[in-house]
Structures are given as structure tokens and as C-alpha cells.
mmCIF file of C-alpha atoms and ligand atoms in Angstrom:
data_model
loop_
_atom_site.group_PDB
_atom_site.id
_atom_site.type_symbol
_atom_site.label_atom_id
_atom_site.label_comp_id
_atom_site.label_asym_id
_atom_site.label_seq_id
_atom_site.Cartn_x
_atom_site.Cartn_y
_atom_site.Cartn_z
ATOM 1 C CA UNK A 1 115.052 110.442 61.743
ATOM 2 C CA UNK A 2 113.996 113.705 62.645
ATOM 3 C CA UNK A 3 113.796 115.772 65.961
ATOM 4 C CA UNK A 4 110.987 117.972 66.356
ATOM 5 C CA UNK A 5 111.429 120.127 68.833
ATOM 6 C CA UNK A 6 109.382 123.145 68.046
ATOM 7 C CA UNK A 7 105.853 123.662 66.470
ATOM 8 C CA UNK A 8 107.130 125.129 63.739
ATOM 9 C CA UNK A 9 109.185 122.424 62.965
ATOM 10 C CA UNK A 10 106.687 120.263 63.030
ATOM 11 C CA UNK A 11 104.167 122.265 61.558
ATOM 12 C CA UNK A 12 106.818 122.711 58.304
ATOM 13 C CA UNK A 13 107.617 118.757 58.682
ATOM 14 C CA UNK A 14 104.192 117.961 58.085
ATOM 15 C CA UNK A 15 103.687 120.388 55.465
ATOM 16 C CA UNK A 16 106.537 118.656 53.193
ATOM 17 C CA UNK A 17 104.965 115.562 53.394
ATOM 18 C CA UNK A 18 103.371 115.257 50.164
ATOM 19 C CA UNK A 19 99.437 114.330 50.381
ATOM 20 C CA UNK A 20 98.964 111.337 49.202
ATOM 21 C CA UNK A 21 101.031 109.970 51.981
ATOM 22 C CA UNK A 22 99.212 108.637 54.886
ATOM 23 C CA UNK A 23 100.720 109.360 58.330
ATOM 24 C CA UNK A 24 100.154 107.446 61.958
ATOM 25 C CA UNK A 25 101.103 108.547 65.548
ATOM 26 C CA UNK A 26 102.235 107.314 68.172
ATOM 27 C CA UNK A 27 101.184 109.064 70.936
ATOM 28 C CA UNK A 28 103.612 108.677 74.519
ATOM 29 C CA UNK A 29 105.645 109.882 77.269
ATOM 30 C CA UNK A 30 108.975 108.213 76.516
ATOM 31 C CA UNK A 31 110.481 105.794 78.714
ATOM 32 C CA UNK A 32 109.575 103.782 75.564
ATOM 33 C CA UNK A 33 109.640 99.882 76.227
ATOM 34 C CA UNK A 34 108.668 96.512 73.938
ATOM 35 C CA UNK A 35 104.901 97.995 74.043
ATOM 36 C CA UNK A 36 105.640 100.948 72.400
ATOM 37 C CA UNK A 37 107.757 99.024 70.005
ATOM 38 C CA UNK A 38 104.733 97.244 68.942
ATOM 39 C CA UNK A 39 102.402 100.308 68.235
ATOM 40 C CA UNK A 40 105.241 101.487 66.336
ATOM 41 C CA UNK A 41 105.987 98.320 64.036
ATOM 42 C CA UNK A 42 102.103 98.673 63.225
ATOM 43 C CA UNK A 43 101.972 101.879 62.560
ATOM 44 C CA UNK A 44 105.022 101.515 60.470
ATOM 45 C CA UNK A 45 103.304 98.455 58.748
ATOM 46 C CA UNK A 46 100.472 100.439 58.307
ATOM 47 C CA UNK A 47 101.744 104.026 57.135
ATOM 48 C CA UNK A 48 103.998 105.846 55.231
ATOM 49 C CA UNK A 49 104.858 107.797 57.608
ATOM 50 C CA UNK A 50 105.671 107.521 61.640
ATOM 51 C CA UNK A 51 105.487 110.277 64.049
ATOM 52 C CA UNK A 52 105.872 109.004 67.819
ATOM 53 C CA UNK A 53 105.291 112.317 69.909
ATOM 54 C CA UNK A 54 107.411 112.339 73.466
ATOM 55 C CA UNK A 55 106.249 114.388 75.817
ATOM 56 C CA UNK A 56 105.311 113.986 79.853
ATOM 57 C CA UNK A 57 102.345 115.473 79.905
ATOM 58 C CA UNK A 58 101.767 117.764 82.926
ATOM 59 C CA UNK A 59 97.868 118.453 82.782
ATOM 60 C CA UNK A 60 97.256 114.728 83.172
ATOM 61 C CA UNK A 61 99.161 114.033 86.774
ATOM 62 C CA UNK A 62 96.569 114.774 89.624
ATOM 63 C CA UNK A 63 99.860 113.996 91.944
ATOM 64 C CA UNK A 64 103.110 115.728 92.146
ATOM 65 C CA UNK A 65 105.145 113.805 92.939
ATOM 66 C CA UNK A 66 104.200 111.034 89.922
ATOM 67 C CA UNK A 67 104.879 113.632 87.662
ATOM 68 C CA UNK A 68 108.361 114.381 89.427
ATOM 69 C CA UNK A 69 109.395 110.878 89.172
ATOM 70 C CA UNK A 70 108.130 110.288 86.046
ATOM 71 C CA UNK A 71 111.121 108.153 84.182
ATOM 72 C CA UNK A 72 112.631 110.047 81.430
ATOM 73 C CA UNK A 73 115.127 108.395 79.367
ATOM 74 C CA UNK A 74 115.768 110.167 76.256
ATOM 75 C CA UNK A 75 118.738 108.930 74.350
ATOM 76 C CA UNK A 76 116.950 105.155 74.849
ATOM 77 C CA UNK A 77 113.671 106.778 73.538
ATOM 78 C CA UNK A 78 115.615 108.175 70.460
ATOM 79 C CA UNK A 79 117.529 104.808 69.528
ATOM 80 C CA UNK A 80 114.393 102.549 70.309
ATOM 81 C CA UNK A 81 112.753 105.407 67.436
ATOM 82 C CA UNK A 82 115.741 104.550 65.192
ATOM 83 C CA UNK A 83 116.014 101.222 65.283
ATOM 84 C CA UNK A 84 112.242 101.108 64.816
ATOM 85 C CA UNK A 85 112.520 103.339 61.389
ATOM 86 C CA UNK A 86 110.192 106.290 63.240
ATOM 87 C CA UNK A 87 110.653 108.663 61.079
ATOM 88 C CA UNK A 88 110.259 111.809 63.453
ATOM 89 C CA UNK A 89 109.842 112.157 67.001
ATOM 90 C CA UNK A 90 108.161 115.678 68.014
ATOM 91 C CA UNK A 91 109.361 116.330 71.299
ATOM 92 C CA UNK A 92 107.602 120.064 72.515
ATOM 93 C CA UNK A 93 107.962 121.574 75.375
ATOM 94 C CA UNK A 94 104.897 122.532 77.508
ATOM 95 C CA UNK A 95 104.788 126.258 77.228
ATOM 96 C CA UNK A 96 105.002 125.520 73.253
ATOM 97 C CA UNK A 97 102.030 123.182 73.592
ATOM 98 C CA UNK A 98 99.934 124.900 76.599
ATOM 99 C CA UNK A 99 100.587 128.834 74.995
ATOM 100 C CA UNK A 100 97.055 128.969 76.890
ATOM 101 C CA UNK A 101 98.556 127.778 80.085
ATOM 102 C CA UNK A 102 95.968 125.191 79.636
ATOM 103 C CA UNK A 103 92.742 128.014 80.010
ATOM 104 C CA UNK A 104 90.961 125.090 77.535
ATOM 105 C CA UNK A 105 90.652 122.162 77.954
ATOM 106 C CA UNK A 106 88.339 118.688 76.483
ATOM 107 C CA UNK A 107 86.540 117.475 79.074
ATOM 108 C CA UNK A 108 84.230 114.498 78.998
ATOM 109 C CA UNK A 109 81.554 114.482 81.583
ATOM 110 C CA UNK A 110 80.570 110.587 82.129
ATOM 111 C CA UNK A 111 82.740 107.514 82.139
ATOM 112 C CA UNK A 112 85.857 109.681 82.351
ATOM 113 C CA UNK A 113 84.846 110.323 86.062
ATOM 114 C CA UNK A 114 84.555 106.253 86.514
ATOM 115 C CA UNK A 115 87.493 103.818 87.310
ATOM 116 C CA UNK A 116 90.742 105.667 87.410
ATOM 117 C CA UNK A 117 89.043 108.908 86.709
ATOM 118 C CA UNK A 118 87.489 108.513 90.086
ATOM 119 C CA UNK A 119 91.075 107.990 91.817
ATOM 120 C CA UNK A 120 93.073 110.982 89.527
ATOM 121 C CA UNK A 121 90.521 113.756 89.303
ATOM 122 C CA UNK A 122 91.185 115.792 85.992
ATOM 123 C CA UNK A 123 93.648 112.828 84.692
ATOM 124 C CA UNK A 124 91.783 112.481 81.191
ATOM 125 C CA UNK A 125 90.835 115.732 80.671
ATOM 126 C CA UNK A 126 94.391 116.088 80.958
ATOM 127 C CA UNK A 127 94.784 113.293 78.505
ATOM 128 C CA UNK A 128 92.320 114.322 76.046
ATOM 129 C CA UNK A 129 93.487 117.858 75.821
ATOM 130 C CA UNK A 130 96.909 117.065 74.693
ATOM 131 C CA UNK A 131 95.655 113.956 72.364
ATOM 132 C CA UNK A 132 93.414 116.888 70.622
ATOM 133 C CA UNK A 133 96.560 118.863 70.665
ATOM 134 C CA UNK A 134 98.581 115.982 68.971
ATOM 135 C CA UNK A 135 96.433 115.476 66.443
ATOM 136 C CA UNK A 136 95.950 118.638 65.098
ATOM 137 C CA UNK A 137 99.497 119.212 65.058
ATOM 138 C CA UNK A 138 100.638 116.146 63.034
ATOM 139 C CA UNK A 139 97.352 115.512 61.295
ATOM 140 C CA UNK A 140 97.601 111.634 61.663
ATOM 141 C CA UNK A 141 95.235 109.663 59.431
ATOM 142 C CA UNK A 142 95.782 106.910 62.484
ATOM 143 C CA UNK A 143 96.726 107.058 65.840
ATOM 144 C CA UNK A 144 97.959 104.081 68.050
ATOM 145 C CA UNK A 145 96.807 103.403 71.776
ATOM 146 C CA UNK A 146 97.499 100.404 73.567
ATOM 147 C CA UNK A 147 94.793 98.533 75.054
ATOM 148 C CA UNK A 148 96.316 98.450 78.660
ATOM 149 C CA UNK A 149 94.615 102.132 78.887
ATOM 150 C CA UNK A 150 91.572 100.786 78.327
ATOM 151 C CA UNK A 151 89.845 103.907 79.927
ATOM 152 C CA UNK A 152 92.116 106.230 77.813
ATOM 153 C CA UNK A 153 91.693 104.670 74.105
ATOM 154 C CA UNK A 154 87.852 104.548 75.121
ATOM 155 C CA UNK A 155 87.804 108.505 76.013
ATOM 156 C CA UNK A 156 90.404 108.900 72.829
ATOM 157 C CA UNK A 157 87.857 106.776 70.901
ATOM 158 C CA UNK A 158 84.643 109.063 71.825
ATOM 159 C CA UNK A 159 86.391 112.352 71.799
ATOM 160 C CA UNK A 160 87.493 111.404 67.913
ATOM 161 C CA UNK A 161 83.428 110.864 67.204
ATOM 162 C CA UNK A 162 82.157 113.141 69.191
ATOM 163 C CA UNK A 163 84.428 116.220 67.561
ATOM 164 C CA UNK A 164 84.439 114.600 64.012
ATOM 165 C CA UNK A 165 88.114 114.415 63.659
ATOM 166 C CA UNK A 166 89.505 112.722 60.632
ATOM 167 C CA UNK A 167 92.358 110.193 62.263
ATOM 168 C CA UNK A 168 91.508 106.142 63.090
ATOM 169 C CA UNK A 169 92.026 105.429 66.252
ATOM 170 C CA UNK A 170 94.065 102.109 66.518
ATOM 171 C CA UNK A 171 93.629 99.784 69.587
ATOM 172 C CA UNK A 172 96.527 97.892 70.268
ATOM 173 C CA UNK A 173 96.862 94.381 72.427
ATOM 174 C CA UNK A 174 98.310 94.960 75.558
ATOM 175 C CA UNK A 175 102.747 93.192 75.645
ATOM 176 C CA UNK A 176 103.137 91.897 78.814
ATOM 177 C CA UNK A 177 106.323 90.341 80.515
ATOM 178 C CA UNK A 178 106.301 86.352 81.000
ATOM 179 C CA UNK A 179 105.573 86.621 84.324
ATOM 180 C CA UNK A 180 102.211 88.632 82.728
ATOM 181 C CA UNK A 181 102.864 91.917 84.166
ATOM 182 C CA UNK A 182 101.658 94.378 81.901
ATOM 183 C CA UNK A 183 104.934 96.662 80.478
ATOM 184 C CA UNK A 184 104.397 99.909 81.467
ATOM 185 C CA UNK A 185 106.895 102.629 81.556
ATOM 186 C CA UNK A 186 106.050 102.976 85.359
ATOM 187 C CA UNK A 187 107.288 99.197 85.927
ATOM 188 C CA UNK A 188 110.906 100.476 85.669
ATOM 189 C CA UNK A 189 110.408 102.264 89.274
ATOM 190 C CA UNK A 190 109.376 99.132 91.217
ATOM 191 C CA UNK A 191 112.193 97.441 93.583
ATOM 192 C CA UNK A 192 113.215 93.688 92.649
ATOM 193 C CA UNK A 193 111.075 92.630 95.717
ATOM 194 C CA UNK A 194 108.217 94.498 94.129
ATOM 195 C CA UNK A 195 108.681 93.682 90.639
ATOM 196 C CA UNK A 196 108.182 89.915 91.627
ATOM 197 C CA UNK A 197 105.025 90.572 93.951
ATOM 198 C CA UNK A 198 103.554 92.777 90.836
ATOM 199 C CA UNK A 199 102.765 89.292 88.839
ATOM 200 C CA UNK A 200 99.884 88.364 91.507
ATOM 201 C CA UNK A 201 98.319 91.223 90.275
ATOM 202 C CA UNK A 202 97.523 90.098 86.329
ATOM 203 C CA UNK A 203 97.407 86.138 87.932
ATOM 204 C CA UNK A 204 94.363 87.148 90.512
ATOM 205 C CA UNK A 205 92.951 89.316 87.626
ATOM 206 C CA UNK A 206 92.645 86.880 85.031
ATOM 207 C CA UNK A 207 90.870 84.504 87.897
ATOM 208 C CA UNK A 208 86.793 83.907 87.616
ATOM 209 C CA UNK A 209 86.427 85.570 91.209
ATOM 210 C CA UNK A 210 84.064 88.450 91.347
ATOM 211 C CA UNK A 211 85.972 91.723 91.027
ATOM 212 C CA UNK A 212 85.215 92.393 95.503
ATOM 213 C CA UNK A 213 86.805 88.948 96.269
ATOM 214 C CA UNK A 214 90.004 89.945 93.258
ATOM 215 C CA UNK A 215 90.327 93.307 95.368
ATOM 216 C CA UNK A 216 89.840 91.573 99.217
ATOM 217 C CA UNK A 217 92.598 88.874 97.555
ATOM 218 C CA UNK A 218 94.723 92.159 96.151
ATOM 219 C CA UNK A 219 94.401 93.586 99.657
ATOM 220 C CA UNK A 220 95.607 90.553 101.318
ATOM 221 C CA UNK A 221 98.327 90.377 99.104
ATOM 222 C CA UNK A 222 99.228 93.375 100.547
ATOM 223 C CA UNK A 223 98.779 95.803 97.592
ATOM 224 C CA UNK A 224 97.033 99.257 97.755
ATOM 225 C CA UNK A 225 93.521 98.608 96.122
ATOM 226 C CA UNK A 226 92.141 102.091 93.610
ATOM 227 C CA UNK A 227 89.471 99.659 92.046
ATOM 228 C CA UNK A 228 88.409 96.268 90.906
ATOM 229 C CA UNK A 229 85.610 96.649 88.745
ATOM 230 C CA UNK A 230 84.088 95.188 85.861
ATOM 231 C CA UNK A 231 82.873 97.630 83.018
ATOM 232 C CA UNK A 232 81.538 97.035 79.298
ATOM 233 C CA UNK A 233 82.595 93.766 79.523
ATOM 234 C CA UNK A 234 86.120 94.062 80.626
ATOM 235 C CA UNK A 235 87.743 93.664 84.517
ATOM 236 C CA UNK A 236 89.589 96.752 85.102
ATOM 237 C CA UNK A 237 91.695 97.212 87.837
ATOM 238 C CA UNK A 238 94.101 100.196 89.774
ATOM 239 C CA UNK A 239 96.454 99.159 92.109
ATOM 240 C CA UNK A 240 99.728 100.352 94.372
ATOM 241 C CA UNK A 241 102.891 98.368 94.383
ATOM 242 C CA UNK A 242 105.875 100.080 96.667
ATOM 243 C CA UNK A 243 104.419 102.867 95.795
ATOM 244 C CA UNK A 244 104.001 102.542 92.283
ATOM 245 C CA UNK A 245 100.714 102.787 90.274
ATOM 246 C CA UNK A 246 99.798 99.726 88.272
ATOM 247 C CA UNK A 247 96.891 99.400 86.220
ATOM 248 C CA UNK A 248 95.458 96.672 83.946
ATOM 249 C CA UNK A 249 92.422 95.252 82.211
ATOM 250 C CA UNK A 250 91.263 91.880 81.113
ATOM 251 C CA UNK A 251 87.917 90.685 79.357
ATOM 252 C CA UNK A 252 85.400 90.212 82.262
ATOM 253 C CA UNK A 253 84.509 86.898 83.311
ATOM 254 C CA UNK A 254 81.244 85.205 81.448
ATOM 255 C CA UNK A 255 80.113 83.439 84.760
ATOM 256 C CA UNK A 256 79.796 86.316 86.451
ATOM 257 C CA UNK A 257 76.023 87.749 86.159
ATOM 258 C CA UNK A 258 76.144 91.365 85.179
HETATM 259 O O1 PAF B 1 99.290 106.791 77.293
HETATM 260 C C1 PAF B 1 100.103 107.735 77.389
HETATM 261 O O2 PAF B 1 101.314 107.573 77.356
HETATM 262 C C2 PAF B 1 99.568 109.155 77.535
HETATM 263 O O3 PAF B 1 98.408 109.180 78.290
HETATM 264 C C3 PAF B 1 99.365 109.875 76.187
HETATM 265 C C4 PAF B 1 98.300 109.194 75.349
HETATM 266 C C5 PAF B 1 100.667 109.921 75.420
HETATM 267 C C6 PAF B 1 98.907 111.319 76.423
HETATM 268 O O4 PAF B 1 99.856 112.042 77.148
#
């Protein structure tokens, strides 16, 4: 397995790779866990080549201090990549990736302004920039997003129509623990005491209540409440835990009349 640590290396890494040879992303900010592994299996199933890029993206935290405690767990990342058969992990530093000190950006003008866009202002033009970034760098023919950032592979979705770039963009179900708690790299910062209360969160989700009575019963639950809403026919949902920024989605309820 390769380290990429450099443009260039990358750049000449993708270069050798002769073109017949399809090659699929994985887009992520380390702290890799089980839902990672998954978007990696498929896009090893489904490529001849794996890239999974590992970088903590700066220009999509709106707050400071998530970006400062932002787990980073390297040597895991790079034996989770092994075991997995990735066959490089690019790994750039931001000055490498941002030589404009991020003077241009993508920026979509509509739904990225709804649900968490609403609660992290710039957070997906952020994410788009770097995705753009990604791509032209490794030249994926696919790319693999989980579907717990709903919001994000929606945007990612778009922005690949909307600029005519030449990559699939794979949706991917969400893993979730067997209490149903989403896996999310963030997960790994909540306390034992928190960790347990997180699993009301998915339960009251996945109830028929209309998304004001899930986030009254959130609230009385005692968790921080970003939004409850239900959009293009899934529930999607922000919340605080100790802290900690949670966020899910489920299809929408059919009874409800929207
Ligand atoms: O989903 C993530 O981990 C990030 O938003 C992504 C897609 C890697 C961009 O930094």
C-alpha cells in the first residue's frame, strides 16, 4: 500500500496506472471505523484500483473548536487501509491542497443553505471544494459517500452534474451499531453515559411522529435540537450529545401528509 503524501506523488501514482484500469475513491477524514470499511470493500469489489484520501478538512468546520478535536488516529487509519487491500491512501497537507489559501471555492446556492447548512454556515462549500479537489487529483471513475450525509452525497451528487465531471458517485447504506446509532467518526468522543443516551436518537427517529413532536421528544430527552425536518422524502435530523454533533437520516414517514 502506498502513502501519498504529496501531489506529486499522487499526481505520478495516478499517472502509472495504466488506462484501462478503473479507479474508485474513498473520500474521508480518518478516524476510519466499520462504515468506512464498507465503502471500501465496495469500492474494492467494484474497481481495480482503491484510493481512500485522509485528510481533516479545514474549510468545512464553521467551529473551532470541532476542528481542534477532531479525532485523528493515523496508524489505525493505515492498518484498517491494509487490511482492507486500499491500495493508496493520499494523505496532503492543507497548504498542498489550498496553494490558493482557499481564494476559490464551489459554492451551491439552494439546498446547501437548508438542514445542516443552516446550522454550519459555509460547511459544504467547504465540502464541495475539497471533493472537486479530490477528484481531479485522483481522477476516480467512482467515488463512495455514505448515505448518513445525506445532505453531502446530495450536494456531491449535483456538483458532479452540474460541472460535468466524469466519476459515479456511489451512495452507500448507512452501518450503524446494534443499539442503531449511526457510526460516525465523531461517536468516539461521546462519554459512556452519552454513548448510551445517543441510541434514543435513531429509536425516536425511526418513530411515525411528525418531525416537531421527534424534536419536542429529542428536547425532552435532553439533547440539543439543530433540526428535525423532513426533506425529499427522507427525516433528517442534527442533534448535540455532551457536546458532540450527531446527525442522521431515515426515509420519511408515508402517514405523514407532505
Ligand atoms: O464525509 C466526510 O468525511 C467529508 O465531508 C469528506 C467527504 C471526506 C470531505 O472532506
Amino acid at each position: 500500500m502506498k502513502i501519498l503524501d504529496t501531489i506529486n506523488a499522487l499526481q505520478n501514482w495516478r499517472k502509472s496506472i495504466a488506462h484501462d484500469k478503473s479507479v474508485g475513491i474513498v473520500p474521508t477524514m480518518g478516524a476510519l471505523h466499520d462504515g468506512h470499511r464498507s465503502l471500501i470493500a465496495r469500492c474494492r469489489r467494484e474497481n481495480d484500483i482503491c484510493v481512500v484520501s485522509i485528510f481533516v478538512n479545514p474549510t468545512q468546520f464553521n467551529d473551532p473548536n470541532d476542528l481542534a478535536t477532531y479525532p485523528v488516529t493515523f496508524e489505525e487509519d493505515r492498518a484498517i487501509c491494509e487490511a482492507e487491500g486500499v491500495d493508496a491512501i493520499f494523505m496532503p497537507q492543507y497548504g498542498d491542497l489550498y496553494p490558493d489559501d482557499y481564494r476559490y471555492r464551489v459554492s451551491e446556492d439552494r439546498e446547501s443553505c437548508l438542514l445542516c447548512g443552516a446550522h454550519r454556515p459555509g460547511h459544504f462549500d467547504g465540502v464541495l471544494s475539497v471533493v472537486m479537489k479530490l477528484f481531479n487529483l485522483a481522477q476516480p471513475r467512482r467515488a463512495y459517500f455514505g448515505e448518513k450525509d445525506w445532505q453531502q452525497l446530495q450536494l456531491v451528487k449535483g456538483m458532479v452534474d452540474a460541472f460535468f465531471m466524469p466519476v459515479s458517485v456511489v451512495a452507500c447504506p448507512t452501518v450503524r451499531e446494534t443499539d442503531d446509532l449511526a457510526l460516525s467518526s465523531r461517536n468516539r468522543r461521546l462519554t459512556s453515559d452519552h454513548r448510551k443516551k445517543a441510541a434514543r436518537f435513531p429509536h425516536l427517529l425511526s418513530t411515525d411522529a411528525s418531525a416537531a413532536e421527534v424534536a419536542r421528544l429529542l428536547k425532552t430527552d435532553g439533547f440539543e435540537v439543530d433540526y428535525v425536518e423532513d426533506f425529499r422524502g427522507r427525516r433528517c435530523a442534527a442533534i448535540h450529545c455532551g457536546g458532540v454533533r450527531l446527525i442522521d437520516n431515515l426515509p420519511a414517514p408515508k402517514t405523514e401528509d407532505r
